[in-house]
Amino acid sequence: MENWIFLSKPISAILAAWFYWDFYRRTYYSGQGSTFTTFAFFYGMIATGIALAWEVGVFDLFENYSIFSKAMLIGAIPEETSKAILIFIFLRQIKNSTNLADGLYFGLTLGAAFGCIENVFYSFKLDFWQGLLRSGTSLPLHTFSGGILGFFILKFLQSRRGNISGLDLISAFSFLIILHGFYNFLLIQGGLGTVYIPLILGLSFLTLELLVVQAEVTLPFELLQAEGLYVDDYSMIRKFSRYDSWLRAAQSKENIKEIPLLRDLSTIRSFISVLLFGVPIFCLNFYLFVPEWIPYYLANISSLEFITLFMEYPAWLGFLFLLRGMINPSFFRERILKIPLFLSVNLGPKGDEEPSLAYSLSRKGFYSPVIREPELNKVTTVSFYIAGRNFEKIPVVPVWKNFRPEDPDHESGALYRFPKIPWGLLAWRWFIRIKQQYRNTLDAFS
């Protein structure tokens, strides 16, 4: 019997890794084939070795640090950094032939492999219930964080350089380290803190779900490159199109079609979710009315481990089945956005300006409709007028233009990038936007 219990610990880690990997592969990905998956598993093995060697090498240096410091310095930072490095090395080689969905899937698979190997290693050191708790919670965390890293790393590789192009990647990486650090802290500390672990899993899951949708609505990189565009260029152009659709619909007094954020639930998914949500209720009866039965049937399990594994974890799985793929890509691709703030734009040097407008503005640039065809990659100046303030002689570079001389009804435009980020302009624009949104909120409830 003891041999079976001993073997069941690594087997549970392997099964958990397979479940989360297959869960996402079947739901979202049909992509690159078995070779791509094999490379992801192989790179996950290498990342695990690097992380374990790193952790062993620095363990004595931080032995007397606080639990949270050790959770960050000995756990979260080595593991997330190792995954990020291996994902970056692989995706950099194939960035021109992959899409954001490929990057997300590669990172997700690498994370599942990483979590599987790590938990097989830990399963021989931990008691059965502790090992099961660790496998059931750290594997989804590694899988989700790997997918998030894969998305942002490939997005960085497929973005135009300049304007702190790596800021999104750095922010995502920092977010994952903090999330992972808190997870390690709660697991090491034990006690009541373990009941908060599903909240960390839920946050990482929802983040990944949003990124999956973004990957689905982004055009293939090869197609963008054929038009001379990058992924971040496309996001600015797409946002302009969605704002412009609202303006045209408002002017023509057309009814704007409402696109739901969530898809409809299937009967099977609803049934599975109800069953999983029913498990905690069933186990709660044991905990409240016959608690002495719990250690009799589940030897050596603590009350908190029982609550986490048999009450919180089934609810987490129900949440997973319920919301998996529920976010509607059409909501982000086709939904018309109401313009929060018009930006008055004068393109060109003083005395030779072309008046235009912009609906959105980022640290990278903006898209604006134009009549005169700009010369690409030639620095010019632009002036903005926003809520009573002028921002003049801001240098911009047109990097892409959308002109169709053969189509007289086509509305031409161009994408402009900032050589240097105009922080003052951006700060003022965000201040006015937040102020306007606050007033709109008050008006809505008045």
Tab-separated table of C-alpha atoms in Angstrom, residues 51-222:
chain	number	residue	atom	x	y	z
A	51	ALA	CA	15.838	27.104	-12.259
A	52	LEU	CA	16.698	24.233	-9.907
A	53	ALA	CA	20.440	24.878	-10.278
A	54	TRP	CA	19.859	28.589	-9.655
A	55	GLU	CA	17.755	27.901	-6.555
A	56	VAL	CA	20.297	25.471	-5.117
A	57	GLY	CA	23.122	27.918	-5.800
A	58	VAL	CA	21.519	30.852	-3.977
A	59	PHE	CA	19.690	28.969	-1.219
A	60	ASP	CA	22.386	29.490	1.422
A	61	LEU	CA	22.658	33.195	0.580
A	62	PHE	CA	19.055	33.864	1.580
A	63	GLU	CA	18.606	31.218	4.271
A	64	ASN	CA	18.049	33.765	7.050
A	65	TYR	CA	15.752	36.029	5.052
A	66	SER	CA	12.018	36.340	5.703
A	67	ILE	CA	9.597	33.814	4.238
A	68	PHE	CA	8.335	36.266	1.631
A	69	SER	CA	11.867	37.267	0.592
A	70	LYS	CA	12.818	33.627	0.140
A	71	ALA	CA	9.594	32.984	-1.766
A	72	MET	CA	10.625	35.704	-4.210
A	73	LEU	CA	14.415	35.299	-4.379
A	74	ILE	CA	14.695	31.510	-4.218
A	75	GLY	CA	11.454	30.607	-5.992
A	76	ALA	CA	9.619	33.144	-8.115
A	77	ILE	CA	12.520	35.033	-9.707
A	78	PRO	CA	14.643	32.012	-10.747
A	79	GLU	CA	11.668	30.081	-12.100
A	80	GLU	CA	9.966	32.864	-14.043
A	81	THR	CA	13.302	34.141	-15.357
A	82	SER	CA	14.331	30.676	-16.548
A	83	LYS	CA	11.045	30.222	-18.369
A	84	ALA	CA	11.247	33.683	-19.917
A	85	ILE	CA	14.816	33.155	-21.165
A	86	LEU	CA	14.026	29.825	-22.831
A	87	ILE	CA	10.816	31.135	-24.385
A	88	PHE	CA	12.679	34.178	-25.712
A	89	ILE	CA	15.513	32.096	-27.176
A	90	PHE	CA	13.137	29.844	-29.092
A	91	LEU	CA	10.599	32.415	-30.276
A	92	ARG	CA	13.294	34.822	-31.449
A	93	GLN	CA	14.382	32.237	-34.015
A	94	ILE	CA	10.905	31.798	-35.502
A	95	LYS	CA	9.290	35.180	-34.820
A	96	ASN	CA	8.618	35.873	-38.514
A	97	SER	CA	6.624	32.692	-39.065
A	98	THR	CA	4.595	32.551	-35.857
A	99	ASN	CA	1.522	34.320	-34.537
A	100	LEU	CA	0.673	35.474	-31.034
A	101	ALA	CA	-1.394	32.321	-30.549
A	102	ASP	CA	1.727	30.256	-31.300
A	103	GLY	CA	3.752	32.199	-28.753
A	104	LEU	CA	1.069	31.780	-26.123
A	105	TYR	CA	0.795	28.046	-26.786
A	106	PHE	CA	4.565	27.534	-26.750
A	107	GLY	CA	4.877	29.315	-23.409
A	108	LEU	CA	1.893	27.463	-22.000
A	109	THR	CA	3.343	24.086	-23.018
A	110	LEU	CA	6.777	25.001	-21.690
A	111	GLY	CA	5.175	26.070	-18.412
A	112	ALA	CA	3.268	22.790	-18.141
A	113	ALA	CA	6.483	20.822	-18.727
A	114	PHE	CA	8.304	22.970	-16.179
A	115	GLY	CA	5.596	22.450	-13.569
A	116	CYS	CA	5.416	18.724	-14.251
A	117	ILE	CA	9.133	18.092	-13.771
A	118	GLU	CA	9.328	20.362	-10.741
A	119	ASN	CA	6.386	18.677	-9.046
A	120	VAL	CA	7.657	15.178	-9.782
A	121	PHE	CA	10.865	16.253	-8.044
A	122	TYR	CA	9.005	17.690	-5.039
A	123	SER	CA	6.615	14.729	-4.820
A	124	PHE	CA	9.382	12.543	-3.396
A	125	LYS	CA	10.107	15.082	-0.652
A	126	LEU	CA	6.588	15.984	0.492
A	127	ASP	CA	3.826	14.080	2.223
A	128	PHE	CA	1.013	12.815	0.018
A	129	TRP	CA	-1.526	15.563	0.716
A	130	GLN	CA	1.074	18.328	0.626
A	131	GLY	CA	2.375	16.994	-2.678
A	132	LEU	CA	-1.142	16.761	-4.091
A	133	LEU	CA	-1.886	20.327	-3.003
A	134	ARG	CA	1.314	21.547	-4.588
A	135	SER	CA	0.756	19.668	-7.854
A	136	GLY	CA	-2.840	20.781	-8.157
A	137	THR	CA	-2.032	24.447	-7.642
A	138	SER	CA	1.509	25.085	-8.899
A	139	LEU	CA	0.926	23.315	-12.222
A	140	PRO	CA	-1.849	25.653	-13.387
A	141	LEU	CA	0.189	28.609	-12.146
A	142	HIS	CA	3.241	27.526	-14.173
A	143	THR	CA	1.069	26.732	-17.186
A	144	PHE	CA	-0.777	30.049	-17.123
A	145	SER	CA	2.348	32.110	-16.426
A	146	GLY	CA	4.157	30.367	-19.277
A	147	GLY	CA	1.329	31.251	-21.647
A	148	ILE	CA	1.347	34.874	-20.505
A	149	LEU	CA	5.122	35.081	-20.977
A	150	GLY	CA	4.898	33.483	-24.413
A	151	PHE	CA	2.316	36.028	-25.538
A	152	PHE	CA	4.197	39.099	-24.334
A	153	ILE	CA	7.620	37.885	-25.459
A	154	LEU	CA	6.421	37.240	-29.003
A	155	LYS	CA	4.483	40.510	-28.994
A	156	PHE	CA	7.715	42.290	-28.043
A	157	LEU	CA	9.643	40.488	-30.795
A	158	GLN	CA	6.984	41.395	-33.365
A	159	SER	CA	6.680	45.046	-32.316
A	160	ARG	CA	8.436	48.044	-33.775
A	161	ARG	CA	11.442	49.132	-31.724
A	162	GLY	CA	11.445	52.393	-29.812
A	163	ASN	CA	9.194	54.175	-27.304
A	164	ILE	CA	10.025	51.689	-24.547
A	165	SER	CA	8.801	48.814	-26.697
A	166	GLY	CA	9.588	46.332	-23.939
A	167	LEU	CA	7.446	48.046	-21.293
A	168	ASP	CA	4.511	45.660	-21.701
A	169	LEU	CA	6.829	42.662	-21.401
A	170	ILE	CA	8.565	44.072	-18.324
A	171	SER	CA	5.198	44.833	-16.712
A	172	ALA	CA	3.875	41.333	-17.419
A	173	PHE	CA	7.084	39.730	-16.163
A	174	SER	CA	6.976	41.770	-12.940
A	175	PHE	CA	3.299	40.913	-12.454
A	176	LEU	CA	4.053	37.193	-12.773
A	177	ILE	CA	6.974	37.337	-10.351
A	178	ILE	CA	4.824	39.085	-7.738
A	179	LEU	CA	1.971	36.632	-8.286
A	180	HIS	CA	4.327	33.660	-8.100
A	181	GLY	CA	6.034	35.103	-5.035
A	182	PHE	CA	2.736	35.429	-3.180
A	183	TYR	CA	1.833	31.873	-4.171
A	184	ASN	CA	5.134	30.549	-2.797
A	185	PHE	CA	4.696	32.609	0.358
A	186	LEU	CA	1.215	31.222	1.038
A	187	LEU	CA	2.354	27.666	0.327
A	188	ILE	CA	5.474	27.889	2.518
A	189	GLN	CA	3.689	29.652	5.345
A	190	GLY	CA	0.867	27.127	5.279
A	191	GLY	CA	-2.052	27.471	7.624
A	192	LEU	CA	-4.972	29.680	6.717
A	193	GLY	CA	-3.058	31.330	3.878
A	194	THR	CA	-3.442	28.290	1.628
A	195	VAL	CA	-7.151	29.003	1.196
A	196	TYR	CA	-6.223	32.137	-0.792
A	197	ILE	CA	-4.218	30.203	-3.384
A	198	PRO	CA	-7.228	29.659	-5.712
A	199	LEU	CA	-7.601	33.452	-5.905
A	200	ILE	CA	-4.081	33.688	-7.343
A	201	LEU	CA	-4.893	30.937	-9.825
A	202	GLY	CA	-8.101	32.708	-10.798
A	203	LEU	CA	-6.280	35.978	-11.458
A	204	SER	CA	-3.678	34.287	-13.665
A	205	PHE	CA	-6.423	32.344	-15.466
A	206	LEU	CA	-8.461	35.463	-16.280
A	207	THR	CA	-5.323	37.243	-17.493
A	208	LEU	CA	-4.534	34.355	-19.812
A	209	GLU	CA	-8.120	34.264	-21.097
A	210	LEU	CA	-7.926	37.929	-22.112
A	211	LEU	CA	-4.619	37.332	-23.880
A	212	VAL	CA	-6.039	34.335	-25.731
A	213	VAL	CA	-8.752	36.589	-27.130
A	214	GLN	CA	-6.200	39.243	-28.121
A	215	ALA	CA	-4.193	36.582	-29.921
A	216	GLU	CA	-7.303	35.451	-31.786
A	217	VAL	CA	-8.204	38.933	-33.045
A	218	THR	CA	-4.669	39.885	-34.161
A	219	LEU	CA	-3.815	39.268	-37.805
A	220	PRO	CA	-1.001	36.813	-38.636
A	221	PHE	CA	2.404	38.477	-38.444
A	222	GLU	CA	3.365	37.405	-41.963
